[in-house]
Coordinates of C-alpha atoms in Angstrom, one line a residue:
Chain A
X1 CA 0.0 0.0 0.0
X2 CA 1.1 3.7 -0.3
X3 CA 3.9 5.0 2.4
X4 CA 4.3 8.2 3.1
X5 CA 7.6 8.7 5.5
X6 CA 8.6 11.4 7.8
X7 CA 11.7 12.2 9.1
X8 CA 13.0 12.9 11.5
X9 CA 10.5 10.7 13.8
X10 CA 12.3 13.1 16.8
X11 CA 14.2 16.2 17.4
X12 CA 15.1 18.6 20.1
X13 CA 16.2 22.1 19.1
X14 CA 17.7 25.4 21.1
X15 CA 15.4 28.0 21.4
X16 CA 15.7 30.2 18.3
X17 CA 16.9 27.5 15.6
X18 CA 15.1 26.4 12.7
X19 CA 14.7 22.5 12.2
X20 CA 13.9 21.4 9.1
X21 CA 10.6 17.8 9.1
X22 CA 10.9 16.0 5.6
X23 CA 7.8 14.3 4.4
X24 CA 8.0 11.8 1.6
X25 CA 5.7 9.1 -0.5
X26 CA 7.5 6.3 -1.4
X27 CA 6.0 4.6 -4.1
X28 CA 3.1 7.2 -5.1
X29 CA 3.3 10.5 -6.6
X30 CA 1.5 13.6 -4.0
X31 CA 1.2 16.6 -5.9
X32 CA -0.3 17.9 -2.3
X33 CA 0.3 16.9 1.0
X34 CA -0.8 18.4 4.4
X35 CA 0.9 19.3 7.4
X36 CA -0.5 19.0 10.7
X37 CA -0.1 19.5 14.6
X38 CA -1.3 17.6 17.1
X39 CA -1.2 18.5 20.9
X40 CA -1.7 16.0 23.8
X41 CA -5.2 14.4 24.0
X42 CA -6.5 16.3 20.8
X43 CA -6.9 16.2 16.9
X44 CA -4.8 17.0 14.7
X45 CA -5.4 20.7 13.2
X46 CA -4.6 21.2 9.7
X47 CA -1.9 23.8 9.6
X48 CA -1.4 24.1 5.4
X49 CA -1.8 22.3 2.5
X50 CA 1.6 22.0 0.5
X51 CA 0.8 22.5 -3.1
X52 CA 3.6 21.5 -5.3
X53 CA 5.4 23.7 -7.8
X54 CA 3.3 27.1 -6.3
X55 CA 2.7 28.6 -2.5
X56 CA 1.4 26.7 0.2
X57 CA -2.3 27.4 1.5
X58 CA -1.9 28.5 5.1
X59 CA -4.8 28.1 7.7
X60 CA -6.4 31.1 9.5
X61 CA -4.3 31.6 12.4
X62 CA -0.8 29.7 11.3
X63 CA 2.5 32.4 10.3
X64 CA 3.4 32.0 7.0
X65 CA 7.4 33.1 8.1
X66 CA 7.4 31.2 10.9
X67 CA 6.3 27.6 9.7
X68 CA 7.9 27.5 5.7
X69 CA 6.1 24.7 3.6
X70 CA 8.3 24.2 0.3
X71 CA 6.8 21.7 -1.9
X72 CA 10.1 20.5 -4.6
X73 CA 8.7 17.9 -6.4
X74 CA 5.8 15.8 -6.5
X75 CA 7.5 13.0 -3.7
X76 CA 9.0 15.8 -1.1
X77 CA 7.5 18.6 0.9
X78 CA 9.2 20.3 3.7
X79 CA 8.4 22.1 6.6
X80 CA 10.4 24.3 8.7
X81 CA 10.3 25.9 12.2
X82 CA 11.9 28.7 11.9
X83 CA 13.2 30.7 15.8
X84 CA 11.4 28.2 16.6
X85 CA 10.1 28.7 20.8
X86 CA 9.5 26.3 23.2
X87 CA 5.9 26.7 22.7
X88 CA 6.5 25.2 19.3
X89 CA 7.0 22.0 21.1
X90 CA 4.3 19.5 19.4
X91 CA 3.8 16.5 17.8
X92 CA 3.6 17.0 13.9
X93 CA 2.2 14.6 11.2
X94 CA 2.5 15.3 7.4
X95 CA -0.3 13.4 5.0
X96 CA -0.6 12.5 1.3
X97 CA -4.1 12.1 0.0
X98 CA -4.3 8.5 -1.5
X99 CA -3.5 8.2 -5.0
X100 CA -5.3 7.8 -8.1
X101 CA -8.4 9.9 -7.3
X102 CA -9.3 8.5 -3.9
X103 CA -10.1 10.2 -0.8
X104 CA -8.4 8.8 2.1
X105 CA -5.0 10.5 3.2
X106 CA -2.0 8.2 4.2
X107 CA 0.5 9.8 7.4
X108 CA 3.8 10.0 8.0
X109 CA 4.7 8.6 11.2
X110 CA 5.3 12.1 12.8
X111 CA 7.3 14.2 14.5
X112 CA 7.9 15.2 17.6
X113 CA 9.3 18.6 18.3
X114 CA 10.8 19.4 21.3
X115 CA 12.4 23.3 22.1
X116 CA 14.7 23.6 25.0
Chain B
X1 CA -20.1 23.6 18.4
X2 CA -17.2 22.0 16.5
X3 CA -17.9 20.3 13.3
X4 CA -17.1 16.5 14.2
X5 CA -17.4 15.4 18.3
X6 CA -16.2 12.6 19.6
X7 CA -16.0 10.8 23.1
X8 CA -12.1 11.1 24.1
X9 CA -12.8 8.8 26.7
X10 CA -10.2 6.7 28.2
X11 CA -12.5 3.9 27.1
X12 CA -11.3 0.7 29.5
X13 CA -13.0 -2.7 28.1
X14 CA -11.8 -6.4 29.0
X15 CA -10.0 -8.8 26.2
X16 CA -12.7 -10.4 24.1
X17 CA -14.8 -7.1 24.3
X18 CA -17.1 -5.5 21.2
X19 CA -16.6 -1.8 21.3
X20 CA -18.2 0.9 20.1
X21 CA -17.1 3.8 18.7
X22 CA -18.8 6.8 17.6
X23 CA -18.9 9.9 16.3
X24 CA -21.7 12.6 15.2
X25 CA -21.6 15.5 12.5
X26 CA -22.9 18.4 12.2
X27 CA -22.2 19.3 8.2
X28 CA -24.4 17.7 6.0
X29 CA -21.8 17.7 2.8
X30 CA -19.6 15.2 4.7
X31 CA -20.0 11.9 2.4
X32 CA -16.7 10.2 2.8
X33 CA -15.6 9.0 6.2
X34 CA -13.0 7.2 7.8
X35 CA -11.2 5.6 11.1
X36 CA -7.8 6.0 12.1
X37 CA -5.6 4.0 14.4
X38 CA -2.9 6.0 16.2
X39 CA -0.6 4.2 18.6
X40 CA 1.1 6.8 21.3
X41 CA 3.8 9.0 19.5
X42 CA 3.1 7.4 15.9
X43 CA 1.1 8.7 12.8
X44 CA -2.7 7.7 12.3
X45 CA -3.0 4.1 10.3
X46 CA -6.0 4.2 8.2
X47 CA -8.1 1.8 9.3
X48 CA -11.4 2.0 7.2
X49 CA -12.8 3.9 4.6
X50 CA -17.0 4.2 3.7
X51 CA -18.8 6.5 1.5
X52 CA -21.9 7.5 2.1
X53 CA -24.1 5.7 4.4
X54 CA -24.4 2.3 5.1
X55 CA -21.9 -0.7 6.6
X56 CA -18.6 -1.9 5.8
X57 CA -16.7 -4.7 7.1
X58 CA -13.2 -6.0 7.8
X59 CA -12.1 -8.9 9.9
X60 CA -13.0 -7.6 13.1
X61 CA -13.6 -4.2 12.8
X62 CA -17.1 -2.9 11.2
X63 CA -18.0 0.6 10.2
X64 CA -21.5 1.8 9.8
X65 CA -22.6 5.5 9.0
X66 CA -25.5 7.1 9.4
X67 CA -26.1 9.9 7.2
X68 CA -29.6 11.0 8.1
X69 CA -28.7 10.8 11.7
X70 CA -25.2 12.6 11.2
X71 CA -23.7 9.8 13.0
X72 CA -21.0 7.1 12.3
X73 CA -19.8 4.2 14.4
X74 CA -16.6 1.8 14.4
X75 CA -17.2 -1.9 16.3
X76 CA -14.5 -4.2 17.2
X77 CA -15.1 -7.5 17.3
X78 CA -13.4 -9.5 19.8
X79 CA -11.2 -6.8 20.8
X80 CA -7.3 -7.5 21.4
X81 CA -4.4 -5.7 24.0
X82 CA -2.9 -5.1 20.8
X83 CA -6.1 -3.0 19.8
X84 CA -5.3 -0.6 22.9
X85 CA -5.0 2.7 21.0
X86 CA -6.2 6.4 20.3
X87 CA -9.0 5.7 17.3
X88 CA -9.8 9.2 15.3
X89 CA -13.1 9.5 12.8
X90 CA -12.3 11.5 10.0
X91 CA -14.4 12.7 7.0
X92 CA -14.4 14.6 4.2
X93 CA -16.8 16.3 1.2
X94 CA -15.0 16.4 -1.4
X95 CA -13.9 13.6 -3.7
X96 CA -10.3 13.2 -5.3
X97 CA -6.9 13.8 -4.2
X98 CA -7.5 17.6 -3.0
X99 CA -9.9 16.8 -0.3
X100 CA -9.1 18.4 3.3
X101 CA -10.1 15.9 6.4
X102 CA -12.1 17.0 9.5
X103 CA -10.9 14.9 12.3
X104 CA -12.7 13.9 15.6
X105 CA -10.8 14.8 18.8
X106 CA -10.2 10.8 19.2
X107 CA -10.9 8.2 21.7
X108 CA -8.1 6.2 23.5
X109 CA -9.1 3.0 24.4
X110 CA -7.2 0.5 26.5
X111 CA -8.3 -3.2 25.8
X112 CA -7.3 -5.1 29.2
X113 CA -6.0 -8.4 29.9

């Protein structure tokens, strides 16, 4: 079945660096994929949709400078947390909608964010 | 009111169990839904996928929607330590590869020896 894989599955940061989450399909092409964060005991909450080749679509709320989506090519998106703060600290999951015209979304296995 | 609710529970049931899962909507486009397994610290695993209303089965695990009632349920047959997890309803209105999800807040159950 499709894979989508995240990397890195953990990482802990100094206050004010940027750390870069890569989110790849293996074995199916995403021209869009979706970032999310998830807090303890809640959802996930859809942060931006990755769009490759153009801008990523930011939800109401989430700062464009401070969480950069770049979407290279149709198997990679990237997000990075830029200065990131301690309050950054989160879990965060990518997605890639299931190929060929279904609706389902396959997840990377996360990551957890931790700023010290 | 948010647009999907679900129970968070902790949900504690004994090995051998049927559970019952549920979630209600409030918007009426929603046609596609799905459940997701998420084990502590790792991505959601789909589990099953329905459109529209009506049941759907797999091995132990049956999903049944509701669409009049704006309300869809996930049963677990025989249920397993193994099955110990956070579960999260999901669904969607739009067809295709572009479509958005609307996630529940999840359920964690914890399937006892």
């Amino acid at each position: 079945g499709a894979v989508v894989s995240q990397h890195p599955s953990r990482v802990i940061c100094k206050s004010g660096t940027s750390v870069k989450i890569e989110c790849r399909s293996l074995d199916f092409q995403a021209t869009t994929m979706f970032w999310y964060r998830q807090f303890p005991k809640q959802s996930l909450m859809l942060m931006a949709t990755s769009n490759e080749g153009s801008k990523a679509t930011y939800e109401q709320g989430v700062e464009k400078d401070k969480f950069l989506i770049n979407h290279a090519s149709l198997t990679l998106s990237t997000l990075t947390v830029t200065s990131a703060h301690p309050e950054d600290s989160s879990f965060y999951i990518c997605s890639a909608p299931a190929p060929r015209g279904r609706t389902e979304a396959f997840f990377g296995q996360g990551t957890r964010l931790t700023v010290v | 009111q948010k647009e999907v609710e679900q129970d968070p529970g902790p949900l504690s049931v004994p090995e051998g169990a049927i559970v019952s899962l549920n979630c209600t909507y409030s918007n009426s486009a929603f046609q596609y839904f799905m459940w997701y397994r998420q084990y502590s610290r790792k991505g959601p695993e789909l589990l099953m996928y329905t459109y529209s209303s009506g049941n759907k089965e797999d091995g132990r695990f049956t999903a049944q929607v509701d669409k009049s009632s704006k309300y869809i349920s996930l049963f677990i047959r025989d249920s397993q330590p193994s099955d110990s997890a956070t579960y999260l309803c999901a669904m969607s209105a739009a067809p295709g590869t572009a479509s958005k999800l609307t996630f529940g807040t999840g359920t964690r159950l914890q399937v006892t020896l």
